[in-house]
Coordinates of C-alpha atoms and ligand atoms in Angstrom, one line a residue:
X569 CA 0.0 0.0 0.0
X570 CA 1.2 3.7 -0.9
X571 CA 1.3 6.1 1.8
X572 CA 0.0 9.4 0.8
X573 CA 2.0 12.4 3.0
X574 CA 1.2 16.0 3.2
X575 CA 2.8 18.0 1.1
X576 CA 4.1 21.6 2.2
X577 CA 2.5 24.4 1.4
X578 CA 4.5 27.7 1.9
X579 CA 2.4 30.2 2.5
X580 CA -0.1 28.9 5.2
X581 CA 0.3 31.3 8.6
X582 CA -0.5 29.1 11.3
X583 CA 0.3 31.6 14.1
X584 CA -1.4 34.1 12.6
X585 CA -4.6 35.9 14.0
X586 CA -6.5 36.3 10.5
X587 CA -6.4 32.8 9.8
X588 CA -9.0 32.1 12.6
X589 CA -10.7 35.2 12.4
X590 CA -13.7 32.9 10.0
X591 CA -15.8 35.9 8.9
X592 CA -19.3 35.5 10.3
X593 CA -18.7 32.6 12.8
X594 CA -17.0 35.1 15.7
X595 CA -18.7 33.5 18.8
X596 CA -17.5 36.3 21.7
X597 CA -16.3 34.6 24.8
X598 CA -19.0 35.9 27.4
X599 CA -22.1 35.2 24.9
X600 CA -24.4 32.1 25.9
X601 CA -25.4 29.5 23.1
X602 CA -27.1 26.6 23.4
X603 CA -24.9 23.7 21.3
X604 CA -26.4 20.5 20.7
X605 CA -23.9 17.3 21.5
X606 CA -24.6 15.1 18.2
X607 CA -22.3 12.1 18.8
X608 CA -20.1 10.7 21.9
X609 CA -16.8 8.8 21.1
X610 CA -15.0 6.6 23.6
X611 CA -11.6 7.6 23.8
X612 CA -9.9 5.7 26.9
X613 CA -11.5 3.8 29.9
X614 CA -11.9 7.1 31.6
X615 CA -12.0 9.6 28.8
X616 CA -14.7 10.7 26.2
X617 CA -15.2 13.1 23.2
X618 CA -18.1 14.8 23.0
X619 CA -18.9 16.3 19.3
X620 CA -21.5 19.7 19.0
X621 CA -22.6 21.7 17.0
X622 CA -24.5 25.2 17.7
X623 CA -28.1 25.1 18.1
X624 CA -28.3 27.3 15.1
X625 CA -26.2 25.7 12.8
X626 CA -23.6 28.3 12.7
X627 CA -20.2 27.7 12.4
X628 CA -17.5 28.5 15.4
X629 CA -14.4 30.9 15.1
X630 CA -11.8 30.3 18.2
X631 CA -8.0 29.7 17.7
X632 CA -6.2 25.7 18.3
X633 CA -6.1 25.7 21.9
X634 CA -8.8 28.0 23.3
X635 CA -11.7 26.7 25.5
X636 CA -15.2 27.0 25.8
X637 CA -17.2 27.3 29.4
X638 CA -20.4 24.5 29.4
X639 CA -23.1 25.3 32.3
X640 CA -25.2 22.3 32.0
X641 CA -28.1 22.2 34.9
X642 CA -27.6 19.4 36.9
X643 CA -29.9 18.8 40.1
X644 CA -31.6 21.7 39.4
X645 CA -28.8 24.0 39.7
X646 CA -26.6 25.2 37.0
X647 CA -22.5 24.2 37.1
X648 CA -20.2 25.9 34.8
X649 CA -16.7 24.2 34.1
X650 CA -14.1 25.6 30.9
X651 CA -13.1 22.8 28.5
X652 CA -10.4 23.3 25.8
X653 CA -11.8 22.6 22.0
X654 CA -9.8 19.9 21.2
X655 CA -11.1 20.0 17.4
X656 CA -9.3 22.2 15.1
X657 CA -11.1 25.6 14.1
X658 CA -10.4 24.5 10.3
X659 CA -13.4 22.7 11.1
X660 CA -16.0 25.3 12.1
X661 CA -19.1 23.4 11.7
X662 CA -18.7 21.0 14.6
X663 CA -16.1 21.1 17.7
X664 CA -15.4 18.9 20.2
X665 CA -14.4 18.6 23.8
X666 CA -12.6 16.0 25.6
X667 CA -13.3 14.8 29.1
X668 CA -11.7 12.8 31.4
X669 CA -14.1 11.3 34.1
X670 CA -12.4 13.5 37.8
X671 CA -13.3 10.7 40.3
X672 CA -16.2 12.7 42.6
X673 CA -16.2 15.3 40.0
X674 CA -19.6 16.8 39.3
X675 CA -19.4 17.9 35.7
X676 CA -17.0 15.2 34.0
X677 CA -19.1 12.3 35.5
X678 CA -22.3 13.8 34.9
X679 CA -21.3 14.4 31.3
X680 CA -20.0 10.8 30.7
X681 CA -23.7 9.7 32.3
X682 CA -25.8 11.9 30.9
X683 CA -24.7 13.6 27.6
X684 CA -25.8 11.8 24.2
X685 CA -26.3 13.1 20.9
X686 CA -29.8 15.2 20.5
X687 CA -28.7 16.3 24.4
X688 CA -28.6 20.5 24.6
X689 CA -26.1 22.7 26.4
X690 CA -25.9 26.3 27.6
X691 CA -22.0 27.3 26.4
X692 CA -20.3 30.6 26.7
X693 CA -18.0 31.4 23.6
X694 CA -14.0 30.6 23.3
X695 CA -11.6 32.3 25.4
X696 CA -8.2 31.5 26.5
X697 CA -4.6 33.0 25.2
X698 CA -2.9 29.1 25.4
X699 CA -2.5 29.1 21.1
X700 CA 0.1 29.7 18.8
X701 CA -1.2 33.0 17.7
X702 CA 1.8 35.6 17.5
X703 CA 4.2 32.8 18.4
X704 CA 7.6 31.7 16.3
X705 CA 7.2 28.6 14.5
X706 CA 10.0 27.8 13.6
X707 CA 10.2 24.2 16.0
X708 CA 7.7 23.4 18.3
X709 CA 7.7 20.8 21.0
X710 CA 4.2 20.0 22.7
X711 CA 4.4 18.1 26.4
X712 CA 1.2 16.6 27.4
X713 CA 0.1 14.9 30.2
X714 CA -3.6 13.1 30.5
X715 CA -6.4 15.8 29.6
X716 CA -4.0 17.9 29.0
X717 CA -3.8 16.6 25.7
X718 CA -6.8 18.3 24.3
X719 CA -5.2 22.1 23.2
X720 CA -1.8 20.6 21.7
X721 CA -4.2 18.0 20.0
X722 CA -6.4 21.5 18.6
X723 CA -3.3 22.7 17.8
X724 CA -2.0 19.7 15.6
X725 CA -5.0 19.0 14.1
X726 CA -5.2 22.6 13.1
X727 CA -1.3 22.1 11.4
X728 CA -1.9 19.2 9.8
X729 CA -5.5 20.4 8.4
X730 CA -3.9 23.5 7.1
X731 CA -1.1 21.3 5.5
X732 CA 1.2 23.7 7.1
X733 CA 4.1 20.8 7.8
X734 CA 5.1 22.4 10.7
X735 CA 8.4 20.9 12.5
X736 CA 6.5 19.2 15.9
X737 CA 7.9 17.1 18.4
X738 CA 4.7 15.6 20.3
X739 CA 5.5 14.3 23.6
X740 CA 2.7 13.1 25.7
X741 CA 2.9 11.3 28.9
X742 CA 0.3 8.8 30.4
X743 CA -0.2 6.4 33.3
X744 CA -0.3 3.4 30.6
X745 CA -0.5 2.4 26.6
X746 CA -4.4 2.6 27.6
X747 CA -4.3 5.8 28.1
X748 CA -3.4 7.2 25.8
X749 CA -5.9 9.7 24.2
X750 CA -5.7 10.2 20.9
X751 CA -3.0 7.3 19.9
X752 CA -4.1 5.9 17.1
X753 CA -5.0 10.1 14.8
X754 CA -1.3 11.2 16.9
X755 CA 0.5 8.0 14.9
X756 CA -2.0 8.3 11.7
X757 CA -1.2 11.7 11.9
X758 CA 2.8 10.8 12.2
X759 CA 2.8 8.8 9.4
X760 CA 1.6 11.0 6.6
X761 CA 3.7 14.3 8.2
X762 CA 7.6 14.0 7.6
X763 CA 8.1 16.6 10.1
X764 CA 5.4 15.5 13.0
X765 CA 6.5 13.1 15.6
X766 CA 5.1 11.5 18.1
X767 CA 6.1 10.1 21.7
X768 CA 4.0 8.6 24.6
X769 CA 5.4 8.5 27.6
X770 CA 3.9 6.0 30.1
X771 CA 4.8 5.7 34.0
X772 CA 3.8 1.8 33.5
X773 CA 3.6 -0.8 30.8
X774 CA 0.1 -1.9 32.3
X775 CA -1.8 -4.4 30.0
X776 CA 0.3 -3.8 27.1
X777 CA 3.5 -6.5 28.1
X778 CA 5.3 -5.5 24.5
X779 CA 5.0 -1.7 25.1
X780 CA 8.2 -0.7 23.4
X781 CA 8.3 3.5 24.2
X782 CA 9.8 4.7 27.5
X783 CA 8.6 3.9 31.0
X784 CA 8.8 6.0 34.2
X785 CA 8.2 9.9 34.2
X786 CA 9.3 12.5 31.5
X787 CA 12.7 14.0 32.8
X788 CA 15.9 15.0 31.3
X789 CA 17.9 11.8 30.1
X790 CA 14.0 11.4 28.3
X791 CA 14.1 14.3 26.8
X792 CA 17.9 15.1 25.4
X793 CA 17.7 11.4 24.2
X794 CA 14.3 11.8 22.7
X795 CA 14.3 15.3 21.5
X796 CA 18.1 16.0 21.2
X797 CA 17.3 19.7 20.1
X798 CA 14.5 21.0 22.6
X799 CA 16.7 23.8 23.8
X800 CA 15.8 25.2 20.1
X801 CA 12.1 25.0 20.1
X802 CA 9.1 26.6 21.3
X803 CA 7.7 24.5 24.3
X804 CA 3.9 24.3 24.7
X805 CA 2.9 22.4 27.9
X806 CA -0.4 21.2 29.6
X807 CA -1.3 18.8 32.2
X808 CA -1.8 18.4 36.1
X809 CA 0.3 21.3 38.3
X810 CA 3.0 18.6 39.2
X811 CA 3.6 17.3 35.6
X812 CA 3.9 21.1 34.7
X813 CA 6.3 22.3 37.7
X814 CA 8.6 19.0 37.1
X815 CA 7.9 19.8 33.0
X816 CA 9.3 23.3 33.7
X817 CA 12.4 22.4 35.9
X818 CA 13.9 20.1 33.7
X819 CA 13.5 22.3 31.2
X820 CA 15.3 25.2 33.5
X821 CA 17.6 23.0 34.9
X822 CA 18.9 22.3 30.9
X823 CA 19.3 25.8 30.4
X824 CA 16.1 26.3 28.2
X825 CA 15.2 29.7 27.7
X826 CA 11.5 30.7 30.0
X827 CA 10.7 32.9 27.3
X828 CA 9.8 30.2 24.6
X829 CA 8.1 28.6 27.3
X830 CA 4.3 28.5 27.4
X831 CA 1.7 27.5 29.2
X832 CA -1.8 26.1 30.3
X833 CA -3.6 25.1 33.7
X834 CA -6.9 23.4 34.1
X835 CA -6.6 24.0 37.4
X836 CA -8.4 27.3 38.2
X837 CA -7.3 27.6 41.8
X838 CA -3.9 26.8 41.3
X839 CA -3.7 29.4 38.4
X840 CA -4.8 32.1 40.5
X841 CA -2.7 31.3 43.4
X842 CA 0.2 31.3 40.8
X843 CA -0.4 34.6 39.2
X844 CA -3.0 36.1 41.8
X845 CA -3.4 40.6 42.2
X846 CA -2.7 41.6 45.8
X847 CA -5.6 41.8 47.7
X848 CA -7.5 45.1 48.1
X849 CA -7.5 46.1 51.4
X850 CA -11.0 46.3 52.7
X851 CA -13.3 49.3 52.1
X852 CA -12.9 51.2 55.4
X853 CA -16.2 53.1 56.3
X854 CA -14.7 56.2 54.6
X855 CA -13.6 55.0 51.6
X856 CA -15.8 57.0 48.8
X857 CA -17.8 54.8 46.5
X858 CA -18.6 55.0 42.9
X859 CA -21.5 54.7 41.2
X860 CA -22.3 51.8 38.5
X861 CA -25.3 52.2 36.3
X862 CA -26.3 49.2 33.7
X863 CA -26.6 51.0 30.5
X864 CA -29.4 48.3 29.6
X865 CA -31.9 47.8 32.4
X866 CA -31.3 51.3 34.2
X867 CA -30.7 49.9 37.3
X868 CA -28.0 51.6 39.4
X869 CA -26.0 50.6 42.5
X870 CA -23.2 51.7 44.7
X871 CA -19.7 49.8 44.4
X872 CA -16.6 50.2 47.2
X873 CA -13.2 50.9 45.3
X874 CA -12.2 46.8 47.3
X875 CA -15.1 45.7 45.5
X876 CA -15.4 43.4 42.4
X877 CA -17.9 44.4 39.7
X878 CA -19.3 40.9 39.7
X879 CA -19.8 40.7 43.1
X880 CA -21.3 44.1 43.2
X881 CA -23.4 43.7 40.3
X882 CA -24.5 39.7 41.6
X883 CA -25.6 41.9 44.9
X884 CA -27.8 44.5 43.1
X885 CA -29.6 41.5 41.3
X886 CA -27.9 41.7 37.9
X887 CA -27.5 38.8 35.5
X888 CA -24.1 38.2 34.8
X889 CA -23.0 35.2 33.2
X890 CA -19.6 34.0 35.7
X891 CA -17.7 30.7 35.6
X892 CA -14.4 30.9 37.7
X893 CA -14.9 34.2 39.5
X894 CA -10.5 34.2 38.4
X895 CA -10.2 36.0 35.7
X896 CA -9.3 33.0 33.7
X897 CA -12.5 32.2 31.7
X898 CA -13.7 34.9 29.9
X899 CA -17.0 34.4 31.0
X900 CA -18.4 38.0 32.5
X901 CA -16.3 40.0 29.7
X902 CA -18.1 43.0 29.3
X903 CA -17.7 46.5 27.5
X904 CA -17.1 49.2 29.9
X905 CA -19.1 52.2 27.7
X906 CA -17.4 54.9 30.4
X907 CA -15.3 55.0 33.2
X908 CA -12.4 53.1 34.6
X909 CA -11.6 50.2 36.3
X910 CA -8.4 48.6 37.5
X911 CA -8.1 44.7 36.2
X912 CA -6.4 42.1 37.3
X913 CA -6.9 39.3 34.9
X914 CA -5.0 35.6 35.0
X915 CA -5.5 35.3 31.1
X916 CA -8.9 35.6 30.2
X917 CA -9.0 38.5 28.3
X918 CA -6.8 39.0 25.4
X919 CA -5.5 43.1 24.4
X920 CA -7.6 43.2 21.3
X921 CA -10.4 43.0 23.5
X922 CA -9.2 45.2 26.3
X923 CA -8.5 47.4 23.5
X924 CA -12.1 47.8 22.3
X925 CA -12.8 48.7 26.2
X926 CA -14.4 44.9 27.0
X927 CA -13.2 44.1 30.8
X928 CA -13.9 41.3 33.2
X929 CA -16.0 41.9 36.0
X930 CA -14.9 39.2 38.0
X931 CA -11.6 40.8 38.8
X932 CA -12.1 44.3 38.1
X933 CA -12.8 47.1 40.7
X934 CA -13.7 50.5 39.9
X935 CA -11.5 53.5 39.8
X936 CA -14.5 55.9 38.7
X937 CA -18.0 55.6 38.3
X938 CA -18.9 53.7 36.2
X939 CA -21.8 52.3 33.3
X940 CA -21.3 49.3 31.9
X941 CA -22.9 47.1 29.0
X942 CA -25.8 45.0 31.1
Ligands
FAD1473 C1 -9.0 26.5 30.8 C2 -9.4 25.1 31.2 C3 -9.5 24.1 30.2 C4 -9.9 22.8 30.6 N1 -10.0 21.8 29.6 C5 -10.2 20.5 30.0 C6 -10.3 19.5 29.0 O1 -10.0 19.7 27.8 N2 -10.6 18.2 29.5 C7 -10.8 17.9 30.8 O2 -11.1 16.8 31.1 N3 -10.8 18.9 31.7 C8 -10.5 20.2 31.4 N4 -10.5 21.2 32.3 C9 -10.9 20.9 33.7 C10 -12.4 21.0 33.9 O3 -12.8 22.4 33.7 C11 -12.9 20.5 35.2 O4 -12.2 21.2 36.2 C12 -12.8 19.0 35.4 O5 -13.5 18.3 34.4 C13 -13.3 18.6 36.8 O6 -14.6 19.1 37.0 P1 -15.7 18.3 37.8 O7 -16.9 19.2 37.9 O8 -15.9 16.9 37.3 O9 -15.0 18.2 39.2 P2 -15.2 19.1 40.5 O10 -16.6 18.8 41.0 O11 -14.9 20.5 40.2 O12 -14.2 18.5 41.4 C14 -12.8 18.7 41.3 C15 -12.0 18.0 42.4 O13 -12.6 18.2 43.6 C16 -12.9 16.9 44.2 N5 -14.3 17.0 44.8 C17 -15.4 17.3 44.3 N6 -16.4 17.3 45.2 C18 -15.8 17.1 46.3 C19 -16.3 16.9 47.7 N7 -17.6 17.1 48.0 N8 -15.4 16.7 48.6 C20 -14.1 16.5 48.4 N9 -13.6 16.6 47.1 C21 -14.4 16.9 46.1 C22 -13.1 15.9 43.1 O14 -12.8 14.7 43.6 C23 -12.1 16.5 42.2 O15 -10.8 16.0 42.6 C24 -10.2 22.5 32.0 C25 -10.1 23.5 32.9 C26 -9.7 24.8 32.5 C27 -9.6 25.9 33.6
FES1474 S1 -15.9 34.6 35.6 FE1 -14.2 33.7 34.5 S2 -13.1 35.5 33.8 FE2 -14.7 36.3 35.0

C-alpha cells in the first residue's frame, strides 16, 4: 500500500490571527449559546469526546487551543466548568471537547452519564490566550500529560488540516498504553507528516507486556535522548500542576530559555494562586464609593473601590454570566461604555479585547464611576 504524506505548502500562517478570524462565525467569549452534543466517542477507559454543534447551525471561530465554558443544569442547579476545543477551528461546523471522568467530580461524571447526541447545552464562547497566535514557528515541541492533551491535539489537528508541515515534536505522557488519548490520529497523523513526531510516555507498561516506548516519568535523560534539540524550540505544555512544575524544571535546569516557554492550567485555583493581584485592602467606612449604572436595564447601584464588579453587580440583582470568579474564563467579559476600572486578569482577556474597552468583571474594581454594558 502507498502512503499518501502532506505536502508543504509555503504560504499557510498558522500563528497568525487572521487565519482564525472565519468571517461570520465570531462567537464572543461571554455570549451564551445553546450547542447540541450530536455524537459521543470513547476515547480511553476514563475519557470521552463529546462532538456539537450550535443550536443554530452556525459555524465556530476560536484559535487551536482556546476553550469553551459548558453550564449544563444538573440537580436543578446550573455548574459551569471551561473545557479546551480539542477540534481544530479548520473545522468550524462542529467542535469537540474531551473529558476525562475527575473521580467525585460533578461535571465530567455527569457528562460521561448523561450527555448523548440530541442532548442541549448552555455554552459561553471561546476564550483563552494558550495558542500559537503571535508565536515563532519555527520548531515546536508539545508536552502533554492526561487531559492535558486536548489544546496541543487542537493545535496539531489545526497544522496538519492546514497542511502547514510544521516541524513538531509531540511528547505526551500517560499512566499506561491505555491511556493514551488520541493514539491511534497522533501515529495516523505521524505517518503521513515527515516533520510531525510523536512520543507517549507511560509511567507503567500496564496491559500492554510488549509496550516498546519509554517507562517512568518525563525528565531529562528522556528528553535530550528523545528530543536532542529541545533547547531550540518553542515548548507548549499542559497537564496536572505537578507534571507542569517537574515539566518546567527540567526544562530550567537544561538551560532552556522561559521565554519560549508557554503554558496552560486546568486548574483554576492553582492558576490564580500562581499569578494572583494583591488583595485590596477592605473598604474602610470612609472610603468613597462609585457609582455603577447598567446602561441596559437602568438599574443603578453603589460599588466600594475593594469591591469586584461581579460581586457588586450579583448583589444588586444583575445577570451576569460567571464561571471561575478568576479571571481565567472569559465568562463576565463585558464593555465598559465609560469610566475606569483597575483589572487584574489571570489570562482571560486577550488586548484586542481590552482594546475595544471589554473588561472582566470578576476581577475588576472600579477606579470611577462607572456604566457598563448589562
Ligand atoms: C482552561 C481550562 C480548560 C480545561 N480543559 C479541560 C479538558 O479539555 N478536558 C478535561 O477533562 N478537563 C478540562 N478542564 C478541567 C475541567 O474544567 C474541570 O475542572 C474538570 O472536568 C473537573 O470538573 P468536575 O466538575 O468533574 O470536578 P469538580 O466537582 O470541580 O471536582 C474537582 C475535584 O474536587 C474533588 N471534589 C469534588 N467534590 C468534592 C467533595 N464534595 N469533597 C471533596 N472533594 C471533592 C473531586 O474529587 C475532584 O478531585 C479545563 C479547565 C480549565 C480551567
Ligand atoms: S468569571 Fe471567569 S473570567 Fe470572570
Amino acid at each position: 500500500m502507498t502512503m499518501t504524506t502532506l505536502q508543504h505548502i509555503p504560504d499557510v500562517r498558522f500563528a497568525d490571527e487572521t487565519t482564525w478570524a472565519t468571517h461570520g462565525a465570531e462567537w464572543p467569549s461571554g455570549e451564551t449559546r445553546r450547542i447540541e452534543c450530536c455524537a459521543v466517542r470513547n476515547e480511553t477507559h476514563d475519557v470521552k469526546t463529546f462532538v456539537f454543534r450550535c443550536a443554530d447551525f452556525t459555524a465556530l471561530a476560536f484559535e487551536p487551543g482556546q476553550f469553551i465554558t459548558i453550564s449544563p443544569q444538573i440537580d436543578g442547579k446550573i455548574v459551569s466548568r471551561c473545557y479546551t476545543l480539542s477540534s481544530s477551528p479548520t473545522r468550524p461546523f462542529n467542535f469537540c471537547i474531551t473529558v476525562k471522568r475527575v473521580p467525585g467530580g460533578e461535571v465530567s461524571n455527569w457528562l460521561h452519564d448523561n450527555l448523548h447526541p440530541g442532548s442541549t447545552l448552555a455554552a459561553s464562547g471561546p476564550a483563552g490566550s494558550f495558542t500559537p497566535v503571535g508565536l515563532p514557528t519555527g520548531k515546536l515541541l508539545y508536552l502533554s500529560a492526561g487531559s492535558g492533551i486536548t489544546p496541543l491535539m487542537a493545535m496539531a489537528r489545526a497544522a496538519y488540516d492546514l497542511a502547514a508541515n510544521l516541524d513538531i515534536v509531540f511528547v505526551h505522557s500517560a499512566r499506561s498504553p491505555a491511556d493514551i488519548i488520541f493514539r491511534d490520529e497522533l501515529a495516523q497523523m505521524q505517518a503521513q507528516q515527515s516533520r510531525f513526531r510523536v512520543l507517549a510516555v507511560c509511567e507503567a507498561k500496564g496491559d500492554e507486556a510488549d509496550w516498546q516506548g519509554p517507562t517512568g516519568r518525563l525528565d531529562l535523560a528522556v528528553l535530550s535522548t528523545q528530543v536532542p534539540d529541545f533547547l531550540e524550540r518553542e515548548v507548549f505544555t499542559c497537564g496536572p500542576q505537578g507534571y507542569m512544575s517537574a515539566t518546567r524544571g527540567v526544562l530550567e535546569k537544561a538551560g532552556f530559555d522561559v521565554a519560549h516557554y508557554h503554558q496552560e492550567s486546568f486548574d483554576i485555583n492553582a492558576l490564580a494562586a500562581e499569578t494572583a493581584p494583591p488583595v485590596a485592602p477592605t473598604s474602610a467606612p470612609s472610603e468613597t464609593n462609585f457609582t455603577v449604572t447598567l446602561a441596559k436595564s437602568g438599574k443603578t447601584f453603589s460599588v466600594s473601590p475593594s469591591q469586584t464588579l461581579l460581586a457588586a453587580a450579583k448583589k444588586a440583582g444583575a445577570v451576569v454570566p460567571s464561571s471561575c470568579s478568576q479571571g481565567v474564563c472569559g465568562t463576565c467579559k463585558t464593555a465598559v461604555l465609560q469610566g475606569e476600572v483597575d483589572m487584574q486578569h489571570n489570562g482571560g482577556i486577550r488586548q484586542r479585547e481590552i482594546d475595544k474597552g471589554l473588561r472582566l468583571l470578576c476581577c475588576s474594581r472600579p477606579t470611577s464611576d462607572l456604566v457598563l454594558d448589562l
